[in-house]
Amino acid sequence: MDAETVIKCDVIILGAGAAGLFCGIEAGKRGRKVILLEHNSRPGKKILISGGGRCNFTNLGASPAHYLSDNPSFCISALKRYPPQTFIKQMEKWGIPYHEKKLGQLFCDRSSDDLLECLLHEVRQYGVEILTEVHPTRVVKEDNLYITKTDKGLFHSSSLVLATGGLSLPKSGASDLGYKIAAELGHTLIPPRPALVPLLWGAEDSARFDGMAGVSLEVKAQVGKTIFRENLLFTHKGLSGPAILQISSYWKEGEPLWINFCPEYPMGDWLIEQKQRKPSLELKTLLNQHLPERLARRWCEVYHSSKPLGDCKDKQLRSLGETLNRWKFIPAGTEGFVRAEVTRGGLNTREFSSKTMESQCSRGVYAIGEILDVTGWLGGYNFQWAWSSGWAAGNAL
Ligand SMILES: Cc1cc2nc3c(=O)[nH]c(=O)nc-3n(C[C@H](O)[C@H](O)[C@H](O)COP(=O)(O)OP(=O)(O)OC[C@H]3O[C@@H](n4cnc5c(N)ncnc54)[C@H](O)[C@@H]3O)c2cc1C
């Protein structure tokens, strides 16, 4: 095949990731001649690396409340029509063993490969073609036909599905091609930004917490009214761990985050009470009851010198307690798309049907998965969106 070869089919899907594959299978089941165009050398790269190689493929409790969007009601219809329980039944039909890790998060027992293999088996079963190492450049509309121009030929189709994902993890094949094609077809973009992403220290915190990398503890992380109670991890560059990844999706540049390092206790009251009970106890030893030892020591060095509790003033203990229960963190930024698990923002969902994912600007064009402005929490929600939106489009094509 060369750039001038003409190939005709009913549906062209750009991107053979989770959403594209699932959509292709559904459309294939309904007798459509479908071709997926993928620029990587193999499909489903993110499925393979996801969930530490075991793909957290859905969440038992996935509901619209777990998704961020400029248009929060957009995801309701697809999630309702294709909920986690339907995908779980599919996993059982495929015979893929899975388990719940925590908080409703379902992972493959063995490896993500099990899931990708089953998807690819269905792709073949329904006569769907995947062409890899194809590089689409643009799409033009002629009459009722979409012509996708690539280095391997011109693909003529009556329907076109944009499933190229977001911008996160460029090394897995992320690109902005889908956004560009959608813009040429009249769509607008909610500015994409990294989400589920580690946050960076500012200069002051970087000096304060130098050497703390690897320390981990359960915290409450808060932005505005949104709070996540999960683990936090100190890194060489800043903070990460599930609590930080989750809250990063809600964080805007320049805003403070609030971290409660001791969510069970009002620490000011507790420290004063402990002073009365054990006046000779060293402050850092006491803090070690709630904080990992390295952090307890450092907290004393930064906010209060460590001395016997009896030598500490109540006012100082109260203020130290406040730093622990409501620590203000203004990140200098995020680790960016290279480390982000997902992209917040994307194609403006107000311009698509929430039932079929079809464009309201250009009939016959659909967008599914992460390319849309629908961003799930950490914990299987993003794959569930890929399945639900892919299924909705696949049944409308
Ligand atoms: C490290 C990591 C771990 C993750 N773990 C989980 C998890 O366990 N659970 C969960 O729910 N979510 C997880 N996610 C998020 C999840 O992987 C995505 O939300 C999901 O894959 C989105 O599916 P998609 O099909 O919309 O996009 P993608 O999976 O990104 O697929 C898009 C496809 O389009 C192709 N493409 C892009 N540009 C072009 C182009 N120009 N030409 C041709 N093809 C192109 C890409 O190569 C890719 O194959 C993880 C993400 C990362 C980065």
mmCIF file with all atom_site columns, C-alpha atoms in Angstrom, residues 38-43 45 132-133:
data_model
loop_
_atom_site.group_PDB
_atom_site.id
_atom_site.type_symbol
_atom_site.label_atom_id
_atom_site.label_alt_id
_atom_site.label_comp_id
_atom_site.label_asym_id
_atom_site.label_entity_id
_atom_site.label_seq_id
_atom_site.pdbx_PDB_ins_code
_atom_site.Cartn_x
_atom_site.Cartn_y
_atom_site.Cartn_z
_atom_site.occupancy
_atom_site.B_iso_or_equiv
_atom_site.pdbx_formal_charge
_atom_site.auth_seq_id
_atom_site.auth_comp_id
_atom_site.auth_asym_id
_atom_site.auth_atom_id
_atom_site.pdbx_PDB_model_num
ATOM 1 C CA . GLU A 1 38  ? -3.089 2.873  14.685 1.00 0.00 ? 38  GLU A CA 1
ATOM 2 C CA . HIS A 1 39  ? 0.288  4.559  14.434 1.00 0.00 ? 39  HIS A CA 1
ATOM 3 C CA . ASN A 1 40  ? 1.980  2.351  17.036 1.00 0.00 ? 40  ASN A CA 1
ATOM 4 C CA . SER A 1 41  ? 3.416  -1.002 16.006 1.00 0.00 ? 41  SER A CA 1
ATOM 5 C CA . ARG A 1 42  ? 0.769  -2.735 18.136 1.00 0.00 ? 42  ARG A CA 1
ATOM 6 C CA . PRO A 1 43  ? -2.717 -1.909 19.474 1.00 0.00 ? 43  PRO A CA 1
ATOM 7 C CA . LYS A 1 45  ? -0.337 -0.225 24.494 1.00 0.00 ? 45  LYS A CA 1
ATOM 8 C CA . THR A 1 132 ? -0.703 -0.633 12.593 1.00 0.00 ? 132 THR A CA 1
ATOM 9 C CA . GLU A 1 133 ? 2.142  1.747  11.763 1.00 0.00 ? 133 GLU A CA 1
#
